[in-house]
CSV table of C-alpha atoms and ligand atoms in Angstrom, one decimal:
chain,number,residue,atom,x,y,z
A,1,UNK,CA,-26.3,66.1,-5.3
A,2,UNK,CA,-24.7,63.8,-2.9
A,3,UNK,CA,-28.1,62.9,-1.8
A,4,UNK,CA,-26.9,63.5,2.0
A,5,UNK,CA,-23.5,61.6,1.9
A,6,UNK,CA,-20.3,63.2,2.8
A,7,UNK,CA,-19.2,61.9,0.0
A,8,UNK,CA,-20.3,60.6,-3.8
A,9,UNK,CA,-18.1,57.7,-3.2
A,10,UNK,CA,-20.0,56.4,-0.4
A,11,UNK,CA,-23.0,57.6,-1.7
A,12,UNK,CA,-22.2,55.2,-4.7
A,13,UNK,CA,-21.4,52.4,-2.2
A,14,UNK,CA,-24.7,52.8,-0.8
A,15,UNK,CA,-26.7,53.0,-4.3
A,16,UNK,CA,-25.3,49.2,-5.2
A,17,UNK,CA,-28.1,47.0,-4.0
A,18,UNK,CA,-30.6,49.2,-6.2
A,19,UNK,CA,-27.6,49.4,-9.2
A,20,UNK,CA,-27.7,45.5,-9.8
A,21,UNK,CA,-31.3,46.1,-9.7
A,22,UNK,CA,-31.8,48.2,-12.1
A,23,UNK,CA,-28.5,46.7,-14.0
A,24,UNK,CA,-30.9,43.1,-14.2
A,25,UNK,CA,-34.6,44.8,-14.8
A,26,UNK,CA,-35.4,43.4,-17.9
A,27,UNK,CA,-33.2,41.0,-18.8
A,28,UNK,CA,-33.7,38.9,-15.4
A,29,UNK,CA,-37.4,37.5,-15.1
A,30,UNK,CA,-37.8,36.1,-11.7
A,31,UNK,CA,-40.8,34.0,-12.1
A,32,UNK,CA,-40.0,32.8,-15.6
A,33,UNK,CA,-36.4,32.2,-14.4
A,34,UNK,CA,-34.9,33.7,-17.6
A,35,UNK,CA,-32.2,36.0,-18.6
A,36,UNK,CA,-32.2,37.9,-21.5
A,37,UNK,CA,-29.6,40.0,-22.9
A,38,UNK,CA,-30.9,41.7,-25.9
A,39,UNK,CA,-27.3,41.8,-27.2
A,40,UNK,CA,-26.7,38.1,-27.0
A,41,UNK,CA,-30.0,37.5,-28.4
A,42,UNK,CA,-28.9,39.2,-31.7
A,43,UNK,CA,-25.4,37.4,-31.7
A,44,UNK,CA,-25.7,34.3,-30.7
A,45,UNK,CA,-23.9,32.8,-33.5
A,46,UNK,CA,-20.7,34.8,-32.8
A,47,UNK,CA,-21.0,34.1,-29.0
A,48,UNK,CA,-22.2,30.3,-28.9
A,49,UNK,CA,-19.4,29.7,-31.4
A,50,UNK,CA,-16.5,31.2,-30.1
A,51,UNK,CA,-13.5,29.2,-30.1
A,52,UNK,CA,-12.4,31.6,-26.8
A,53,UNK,CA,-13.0,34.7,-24.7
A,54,UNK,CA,-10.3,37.2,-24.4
A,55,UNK,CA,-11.2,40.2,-22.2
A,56,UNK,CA,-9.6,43.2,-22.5
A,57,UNK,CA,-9.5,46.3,-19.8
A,58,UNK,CA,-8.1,48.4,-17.2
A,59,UNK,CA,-7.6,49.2,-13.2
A,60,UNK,CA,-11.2,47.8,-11.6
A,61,UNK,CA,-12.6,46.4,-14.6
A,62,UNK,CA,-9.9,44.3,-15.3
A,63,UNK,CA,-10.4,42.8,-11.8
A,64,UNK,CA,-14.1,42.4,-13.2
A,65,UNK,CA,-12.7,40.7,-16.2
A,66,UNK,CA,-11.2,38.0,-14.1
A,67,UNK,CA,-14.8,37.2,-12.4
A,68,UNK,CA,-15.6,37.3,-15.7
A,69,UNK,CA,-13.2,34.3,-17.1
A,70,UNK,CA,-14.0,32.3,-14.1
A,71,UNK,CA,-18.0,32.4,-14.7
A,72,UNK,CA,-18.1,31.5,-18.4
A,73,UNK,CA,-15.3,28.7,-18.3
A,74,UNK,CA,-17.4,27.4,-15.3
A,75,UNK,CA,-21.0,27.6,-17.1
A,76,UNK,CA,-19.7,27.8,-21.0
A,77,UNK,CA,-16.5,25.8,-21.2
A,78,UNK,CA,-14.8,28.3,-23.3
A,79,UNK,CA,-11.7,29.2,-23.0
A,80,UNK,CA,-10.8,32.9,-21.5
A,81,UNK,CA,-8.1,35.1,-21.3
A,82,UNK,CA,-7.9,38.4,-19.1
A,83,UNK,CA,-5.3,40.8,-20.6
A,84,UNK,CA,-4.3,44.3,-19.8
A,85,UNK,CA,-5.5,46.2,-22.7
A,86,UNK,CA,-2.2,48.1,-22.4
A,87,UNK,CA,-0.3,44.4,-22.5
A,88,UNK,CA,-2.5,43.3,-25.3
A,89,UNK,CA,-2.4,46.6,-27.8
A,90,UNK,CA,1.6,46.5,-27.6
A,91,UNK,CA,2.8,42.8,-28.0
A,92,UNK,CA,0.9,41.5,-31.5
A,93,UNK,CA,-1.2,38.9,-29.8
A,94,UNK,CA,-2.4,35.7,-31.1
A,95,UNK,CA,-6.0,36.7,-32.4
A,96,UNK,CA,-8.7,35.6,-35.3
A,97,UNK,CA,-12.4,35.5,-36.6
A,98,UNK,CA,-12.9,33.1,-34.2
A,99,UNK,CA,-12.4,35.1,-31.0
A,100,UNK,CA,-14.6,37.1,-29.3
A,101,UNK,CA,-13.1,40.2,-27.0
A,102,UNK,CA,-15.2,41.5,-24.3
A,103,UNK,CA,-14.3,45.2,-23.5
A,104,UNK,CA,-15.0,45.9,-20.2
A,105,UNK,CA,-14.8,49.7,-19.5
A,106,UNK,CA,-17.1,52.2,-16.6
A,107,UNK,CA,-16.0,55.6,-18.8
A,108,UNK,CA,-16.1,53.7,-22.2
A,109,UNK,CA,-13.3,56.3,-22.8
A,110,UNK,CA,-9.8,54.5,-21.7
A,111,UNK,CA,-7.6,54.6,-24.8
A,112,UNK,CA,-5.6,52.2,-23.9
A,113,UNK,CA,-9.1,49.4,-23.9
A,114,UNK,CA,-10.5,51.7,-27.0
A,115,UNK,CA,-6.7,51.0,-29.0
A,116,UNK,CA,-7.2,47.0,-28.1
A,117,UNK,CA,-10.4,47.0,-29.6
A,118,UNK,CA,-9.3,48.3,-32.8
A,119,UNK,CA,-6.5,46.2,-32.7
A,120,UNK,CA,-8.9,43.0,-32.7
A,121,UNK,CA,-11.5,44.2,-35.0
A,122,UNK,CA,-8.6,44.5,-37.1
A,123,UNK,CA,-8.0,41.3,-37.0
A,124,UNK,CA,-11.3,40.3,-37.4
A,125,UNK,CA,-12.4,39.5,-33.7
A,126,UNK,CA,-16.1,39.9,-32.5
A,127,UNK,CA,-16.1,42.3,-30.0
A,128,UNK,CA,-18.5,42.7,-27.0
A,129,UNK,CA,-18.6,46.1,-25.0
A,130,UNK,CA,-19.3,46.3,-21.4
A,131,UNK,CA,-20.0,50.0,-20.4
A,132,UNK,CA,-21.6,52.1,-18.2
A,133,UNK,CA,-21.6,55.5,-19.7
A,134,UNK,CA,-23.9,55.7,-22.8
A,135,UNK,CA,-22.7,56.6,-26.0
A,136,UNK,CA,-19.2,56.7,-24.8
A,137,UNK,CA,-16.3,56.1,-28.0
A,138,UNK,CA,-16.3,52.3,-26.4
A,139,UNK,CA,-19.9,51.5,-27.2
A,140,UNK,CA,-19.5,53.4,-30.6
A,141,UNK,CA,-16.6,51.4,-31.6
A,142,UNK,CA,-18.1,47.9,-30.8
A,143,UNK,CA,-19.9,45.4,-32.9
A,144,UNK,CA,-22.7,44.8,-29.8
A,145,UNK,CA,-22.8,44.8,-25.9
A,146,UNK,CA,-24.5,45.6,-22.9
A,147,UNK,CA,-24.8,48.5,-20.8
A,148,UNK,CA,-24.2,47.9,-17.1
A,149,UNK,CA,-27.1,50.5,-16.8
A,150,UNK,CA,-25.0,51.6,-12.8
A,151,UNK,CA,-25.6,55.3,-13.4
A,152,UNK,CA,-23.2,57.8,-13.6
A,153,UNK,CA,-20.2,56.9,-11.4
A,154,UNK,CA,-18.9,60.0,-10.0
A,155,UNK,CA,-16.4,59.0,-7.2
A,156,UNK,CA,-12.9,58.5,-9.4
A,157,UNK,CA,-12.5,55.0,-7.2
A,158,UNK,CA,-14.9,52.5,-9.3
A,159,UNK,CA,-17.2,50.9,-6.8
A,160,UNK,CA,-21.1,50.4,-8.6
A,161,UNK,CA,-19.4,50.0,-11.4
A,162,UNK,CA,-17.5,47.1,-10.4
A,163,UNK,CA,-20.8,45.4,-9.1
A,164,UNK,CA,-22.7,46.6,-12.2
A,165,UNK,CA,-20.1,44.7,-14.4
A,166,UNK,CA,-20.3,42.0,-12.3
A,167,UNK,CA,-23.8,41.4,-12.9
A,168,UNK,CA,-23.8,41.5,-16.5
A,169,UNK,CA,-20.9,38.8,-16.9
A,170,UNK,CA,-22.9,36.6,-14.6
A,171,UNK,CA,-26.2,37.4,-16.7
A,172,UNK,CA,-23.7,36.9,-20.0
A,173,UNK,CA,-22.2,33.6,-18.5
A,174,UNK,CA,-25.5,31.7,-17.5
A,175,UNK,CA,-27.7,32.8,-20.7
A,176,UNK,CA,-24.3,31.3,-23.0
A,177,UNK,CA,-24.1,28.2,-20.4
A,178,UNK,CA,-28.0,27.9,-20.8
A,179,UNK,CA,-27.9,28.2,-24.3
A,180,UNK,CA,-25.2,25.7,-24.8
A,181,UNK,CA,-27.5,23.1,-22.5
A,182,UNK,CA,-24.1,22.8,-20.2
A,183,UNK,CA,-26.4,24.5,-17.0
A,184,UNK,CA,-29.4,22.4,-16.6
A,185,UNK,CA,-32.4,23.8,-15.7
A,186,UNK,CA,-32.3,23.1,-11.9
A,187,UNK,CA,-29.0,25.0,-11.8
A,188,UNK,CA,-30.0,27.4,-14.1
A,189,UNK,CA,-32.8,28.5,-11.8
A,190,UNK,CA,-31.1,28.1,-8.6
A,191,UNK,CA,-28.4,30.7,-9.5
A,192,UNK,CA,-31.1,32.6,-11.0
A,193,UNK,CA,-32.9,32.4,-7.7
A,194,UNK,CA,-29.4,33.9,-5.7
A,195,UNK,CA,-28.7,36.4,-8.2
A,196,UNK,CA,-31.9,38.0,-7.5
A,197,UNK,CA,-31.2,37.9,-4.1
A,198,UNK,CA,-28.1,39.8,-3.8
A,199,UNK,CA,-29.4,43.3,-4.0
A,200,UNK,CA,-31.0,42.6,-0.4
A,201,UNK,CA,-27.7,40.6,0.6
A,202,UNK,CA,-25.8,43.7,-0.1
A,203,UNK,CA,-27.6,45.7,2.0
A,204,UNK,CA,-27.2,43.1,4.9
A,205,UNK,CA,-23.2,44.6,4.7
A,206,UNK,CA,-24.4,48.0,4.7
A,207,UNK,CA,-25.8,47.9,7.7
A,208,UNK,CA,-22.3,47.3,9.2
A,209,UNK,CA,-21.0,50.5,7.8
A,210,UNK,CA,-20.4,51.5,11.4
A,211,UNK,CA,-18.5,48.8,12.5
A,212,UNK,CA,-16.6,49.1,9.6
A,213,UNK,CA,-15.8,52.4,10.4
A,214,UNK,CA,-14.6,51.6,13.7
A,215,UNK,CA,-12.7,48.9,12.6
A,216,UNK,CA,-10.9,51.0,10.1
A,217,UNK,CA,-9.9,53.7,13.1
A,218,UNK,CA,-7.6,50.4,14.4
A,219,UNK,CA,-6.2,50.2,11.0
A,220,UNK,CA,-5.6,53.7,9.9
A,221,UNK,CA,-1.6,54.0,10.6
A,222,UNK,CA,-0.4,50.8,9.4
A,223,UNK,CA,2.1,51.1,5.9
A,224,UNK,CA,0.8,48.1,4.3
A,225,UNK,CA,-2.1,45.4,3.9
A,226,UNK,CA,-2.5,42.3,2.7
A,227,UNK,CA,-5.9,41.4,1.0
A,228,UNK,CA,-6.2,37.2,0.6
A,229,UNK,CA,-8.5,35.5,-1.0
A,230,UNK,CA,-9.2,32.1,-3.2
A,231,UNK,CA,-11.1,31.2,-6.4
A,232,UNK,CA,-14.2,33.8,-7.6
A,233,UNK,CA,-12.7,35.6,-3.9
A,234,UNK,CA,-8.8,36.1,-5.5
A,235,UNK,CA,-10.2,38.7,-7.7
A,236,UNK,CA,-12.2,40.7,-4.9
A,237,UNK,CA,-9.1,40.5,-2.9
A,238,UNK,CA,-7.4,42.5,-6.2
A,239,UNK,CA,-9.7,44.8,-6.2
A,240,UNK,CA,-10.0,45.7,-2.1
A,241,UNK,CA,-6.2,46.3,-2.3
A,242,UNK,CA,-6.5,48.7,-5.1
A,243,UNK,CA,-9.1,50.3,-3.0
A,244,UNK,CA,-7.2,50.9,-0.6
A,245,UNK,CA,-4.5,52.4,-2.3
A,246,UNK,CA,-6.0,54.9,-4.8
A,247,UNK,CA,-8.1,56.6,-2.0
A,248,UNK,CA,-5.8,55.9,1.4
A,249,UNK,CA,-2.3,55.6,-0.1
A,250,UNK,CA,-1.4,53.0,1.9
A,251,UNK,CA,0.2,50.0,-0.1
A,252,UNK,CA,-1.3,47.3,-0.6
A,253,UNK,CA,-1.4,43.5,-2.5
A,254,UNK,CA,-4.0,41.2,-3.3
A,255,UNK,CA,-2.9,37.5,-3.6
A,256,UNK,CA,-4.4,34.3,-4.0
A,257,UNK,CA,-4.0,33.3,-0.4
A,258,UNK,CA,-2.0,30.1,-1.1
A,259,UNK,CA,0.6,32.2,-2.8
A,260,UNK,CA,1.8,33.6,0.5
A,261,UNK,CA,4.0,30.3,1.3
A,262,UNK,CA,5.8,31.3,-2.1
A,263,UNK,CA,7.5,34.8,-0.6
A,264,UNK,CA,4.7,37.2,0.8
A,265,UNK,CA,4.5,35.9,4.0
A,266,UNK,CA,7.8,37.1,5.4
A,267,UNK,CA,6.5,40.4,5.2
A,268,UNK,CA,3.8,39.4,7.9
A,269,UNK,CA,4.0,40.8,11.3
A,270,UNK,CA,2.3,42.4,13.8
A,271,UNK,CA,2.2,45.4,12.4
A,272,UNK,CA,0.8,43.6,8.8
A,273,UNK,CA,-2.9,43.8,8.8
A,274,UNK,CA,-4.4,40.5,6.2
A,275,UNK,CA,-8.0,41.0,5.4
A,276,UNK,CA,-9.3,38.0,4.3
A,277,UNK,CA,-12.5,36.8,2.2
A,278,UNK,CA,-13.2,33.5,4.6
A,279,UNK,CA,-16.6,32.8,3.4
A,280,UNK,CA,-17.7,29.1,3.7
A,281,UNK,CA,-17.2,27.7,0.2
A,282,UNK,CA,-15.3,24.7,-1.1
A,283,UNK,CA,-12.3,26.8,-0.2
A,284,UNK,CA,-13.1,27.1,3.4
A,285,UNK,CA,-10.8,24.6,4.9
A,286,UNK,CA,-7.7,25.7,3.0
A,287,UNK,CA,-8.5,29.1,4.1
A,288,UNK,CA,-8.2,28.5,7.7
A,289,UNK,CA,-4.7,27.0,7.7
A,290,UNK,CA,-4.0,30.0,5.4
A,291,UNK,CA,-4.9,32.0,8.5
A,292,UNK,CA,-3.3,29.8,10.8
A,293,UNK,CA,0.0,30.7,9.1
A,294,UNK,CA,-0.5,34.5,9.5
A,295,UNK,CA,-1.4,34.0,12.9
A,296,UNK,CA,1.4,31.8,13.9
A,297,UNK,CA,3.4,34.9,12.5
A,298,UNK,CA,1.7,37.6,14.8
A,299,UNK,CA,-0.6,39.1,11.3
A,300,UNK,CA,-3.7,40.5,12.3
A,301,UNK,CA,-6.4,39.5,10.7
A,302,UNK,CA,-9.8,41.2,9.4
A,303,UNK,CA,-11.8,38.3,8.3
A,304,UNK,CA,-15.2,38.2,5.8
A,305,UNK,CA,-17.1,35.5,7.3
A,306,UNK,CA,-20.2,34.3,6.7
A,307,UNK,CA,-22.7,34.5,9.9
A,308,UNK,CA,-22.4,31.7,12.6
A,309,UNK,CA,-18.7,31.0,11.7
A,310,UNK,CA,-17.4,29.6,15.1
A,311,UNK,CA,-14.0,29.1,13.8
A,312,UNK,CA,-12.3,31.9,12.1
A,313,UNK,CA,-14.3,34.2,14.1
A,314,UNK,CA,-11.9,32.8,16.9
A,315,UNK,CA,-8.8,33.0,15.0
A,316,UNK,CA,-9.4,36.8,13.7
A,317,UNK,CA,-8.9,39.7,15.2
A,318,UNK,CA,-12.2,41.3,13.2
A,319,UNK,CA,-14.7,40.1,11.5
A,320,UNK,CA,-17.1,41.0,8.6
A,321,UNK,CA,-20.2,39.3,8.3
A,322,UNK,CA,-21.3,38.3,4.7
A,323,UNK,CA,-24.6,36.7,4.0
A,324,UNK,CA,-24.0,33.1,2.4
A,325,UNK,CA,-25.3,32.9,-1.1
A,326,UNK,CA,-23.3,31.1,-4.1
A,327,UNK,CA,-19.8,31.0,-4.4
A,328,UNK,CA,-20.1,32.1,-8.3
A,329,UNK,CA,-21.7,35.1,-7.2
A,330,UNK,CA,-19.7,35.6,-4.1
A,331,UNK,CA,-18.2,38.3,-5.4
A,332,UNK,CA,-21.0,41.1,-5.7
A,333,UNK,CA,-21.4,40.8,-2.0
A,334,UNK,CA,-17.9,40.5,-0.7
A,335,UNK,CA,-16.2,43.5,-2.6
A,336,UNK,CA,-19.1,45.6,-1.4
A,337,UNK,CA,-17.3,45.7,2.9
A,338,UNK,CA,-14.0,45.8,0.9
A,339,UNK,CA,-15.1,49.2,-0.8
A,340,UNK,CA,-15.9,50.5,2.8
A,341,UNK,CA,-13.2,49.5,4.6
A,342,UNK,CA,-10.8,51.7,1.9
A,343,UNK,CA,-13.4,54.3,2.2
A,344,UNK,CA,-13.2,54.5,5.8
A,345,UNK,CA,-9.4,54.1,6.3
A,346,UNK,CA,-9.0,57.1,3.8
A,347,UNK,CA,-11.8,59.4,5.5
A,348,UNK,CA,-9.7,58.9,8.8
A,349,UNK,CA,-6.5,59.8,7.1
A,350,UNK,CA,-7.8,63.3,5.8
A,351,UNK,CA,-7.5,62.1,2.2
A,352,UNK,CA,-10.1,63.4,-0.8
A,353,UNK,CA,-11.9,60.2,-1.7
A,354,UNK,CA,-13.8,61.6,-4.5
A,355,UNK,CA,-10.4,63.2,-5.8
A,356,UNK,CA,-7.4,61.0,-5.2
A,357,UNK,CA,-4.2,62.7,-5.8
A,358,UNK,CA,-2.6,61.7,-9.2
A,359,UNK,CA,-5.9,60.3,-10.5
A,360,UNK,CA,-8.2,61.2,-13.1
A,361,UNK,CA,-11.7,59.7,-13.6
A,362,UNK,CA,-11.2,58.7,-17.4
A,363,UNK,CA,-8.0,57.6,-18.9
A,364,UNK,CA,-8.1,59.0,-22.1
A,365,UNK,CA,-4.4,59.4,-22.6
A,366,UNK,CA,-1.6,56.5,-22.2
B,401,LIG,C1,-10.1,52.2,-9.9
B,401,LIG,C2,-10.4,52.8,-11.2
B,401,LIG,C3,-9.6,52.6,-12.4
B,401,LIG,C4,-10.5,52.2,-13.6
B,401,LIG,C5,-9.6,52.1,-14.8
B,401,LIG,C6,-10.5,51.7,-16.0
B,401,LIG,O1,-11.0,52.5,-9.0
B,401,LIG,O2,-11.3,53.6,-11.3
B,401,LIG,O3,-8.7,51.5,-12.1
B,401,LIG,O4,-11.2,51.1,-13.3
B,401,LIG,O5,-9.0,53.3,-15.1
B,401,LIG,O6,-11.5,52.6,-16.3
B,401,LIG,P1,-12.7,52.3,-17.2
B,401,LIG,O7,-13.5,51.2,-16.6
B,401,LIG,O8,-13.4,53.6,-17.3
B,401,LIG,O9,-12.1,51.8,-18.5
């Protein structure tokens, strides 16, 4: 059932490039350059005239969520919020008709993202589900959405999942942006043209599994990581942390990498491994004199770079190649080295990646 993987966790890894396939069949026509969502298609009133976003979840698909905000504010121009649905159930937030919440949620069974629905139905929100598993009590208690279509995700650290919800926020984002004419129809297809590229991009960073295996076997002992990253990558870098710790139990923080000025970079020594998502974007420049700064403290650095980089490949002690392709959807590729690296670090340490100790795979209780 593991289809020859030690584990289902990297067995799911490994199924991503065809998961964002089969999460897009359908509703992605590459020669017509379209996306449909069958859900947005029926409520496109509600969703072309919301007044703002909020997106509610947990763990992993919270760190979706944030993708999430930053695609539809760049190709709607609505307003989003990301909120914890634990944060948002408890503290009688600010909500009316003319929201819509997007609940975002692999097991469609967390209470805690279940409880802020009803909470903003009952205040007469719209509310949008984002699940994988079919039929689950989020999907039921929703007034429309889309499946993420991943499969079942069996490994309790979310990895397709993360990609699979990925994909539909991008698909969501453009066919709103679209609609409301504010992607024209060059851009439109151009990102069209990328996303269905990424599948084949992914697997480009599968075939370094290896070398991310051996560079994990450096990085086994240390206590404590770093993950840095800017823009669409600060999220990616939340995500690789939490990785890290729910299967290896090594602590670790994501941060936006400019933060580290602010307090985090006293902890960095040489013992203080950073990974950092160093692809070349508009962020590029500010990313190398955020690695200067580590370096000039004696960090060492695991770097994702995209291939040819001539300059951070000097400065880091590793590197991760990442084939380029748009910084919106920069994210389904990245994460995907992140998700090995925590899988490797943990199989080194003896730990039960499918099982993590404390962890359950649904959170049905608070
Ligand atoms: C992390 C992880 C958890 C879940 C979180 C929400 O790998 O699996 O953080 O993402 O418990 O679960 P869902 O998406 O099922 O609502």
């Amino acid at each position: 059932e593991k289809g020859g993987y030690p584990h289902f966790m990297l067995k799911e890894i490994f199924e991503q490039p065809e998961c964002i396939n089969d999460c897009m069949r359908g509703r992605v026509n590459k020669e017509t350059h379209e996306v449909i969502l069958s859900a947005v298609n029926d409520h496109k009133e509600h969703l072309l005239n919301a007044r703002r976003f909020i997106i509610v979840a947990c763990g992993t698909s919270w760190h979706a969520g944030l993708i999430g905000k930053q695609l539809i504010e760049a190709f709607c121009r609505i307003p989003v919020e990301v909120e914890y649905a634990s944060e948002f159930r408890y503290r009688n937030p600010v909500i009316s008709n003319e929201d819509v919440v997007i609940a975002i949620s692999q097991s469609g069974e967390t209470a805690d993202t279940l409880a802020a629905i009803e909470l903003a139905r009952s205040k007469g929100a719209f509310v949008y589900g984002i699940c994988n598993a079919v039929g689950s009590s989020i999907p039921r208690n929703t007034d429309s959405g889309s499946y993420i279509h991943v499969g079942p995700e069996i490994g309790v650290a979310s990895t397709k999942a993360f990609t699979g919800q990925v994909t539909v926020l991008t698909m969501l984002a453009l066919t709103l942006g679209h609609e409301k004419k504010l992607i024209n129809d060059t851009t439109y297809t151009h990102i069209i043209d990328e996303l269905v590229q990424i599948p084949d991009k992914i697997k480009e960073v599968l075939k370094q599994n290896e070398s991310i295996a051996r560079l994990s076997r450096i990085f086994t002992y240390a206590h404590n990581f770093l993950y840095l990253g800017r823009g669409y990558s600060y999220p990616v870098a939340l995500e690789g942390a939490l990785k890290l710790k729910e299967i290896s139990y090594i602590h670790a923080e994501g941060y936006p990498a400019a933060e580290m000025k602010h307090g985090p970079i006293a902890l960095v020594d040489t013992e203080m491994p950073v990974v950092v998502i160093a692809t070349q974007n508009a962020m590029y420049e500010k990313i190398i004199s955020n690695i200067q700064e580590i370096k000039a403290r004696q960090g060492r650095i695991i770097a994702l770079v995209n291939p040819h980089d001539t300059v951070i490949s000097k400065l880091a002690d590793e590197c991760i190649e990442i084939p380029e392709t748009l910084e919106c959807l920069e994210p389904l590729i990245t994460t995907v080295p992140l998700q090995l690296l925590a899988y490797h670090i943990a199989v080194c340490k003896g730990k039960d990646v499918d099982q993590p100790r404390n962890l359950a795979k649904s959170v049905t209780v608070e």
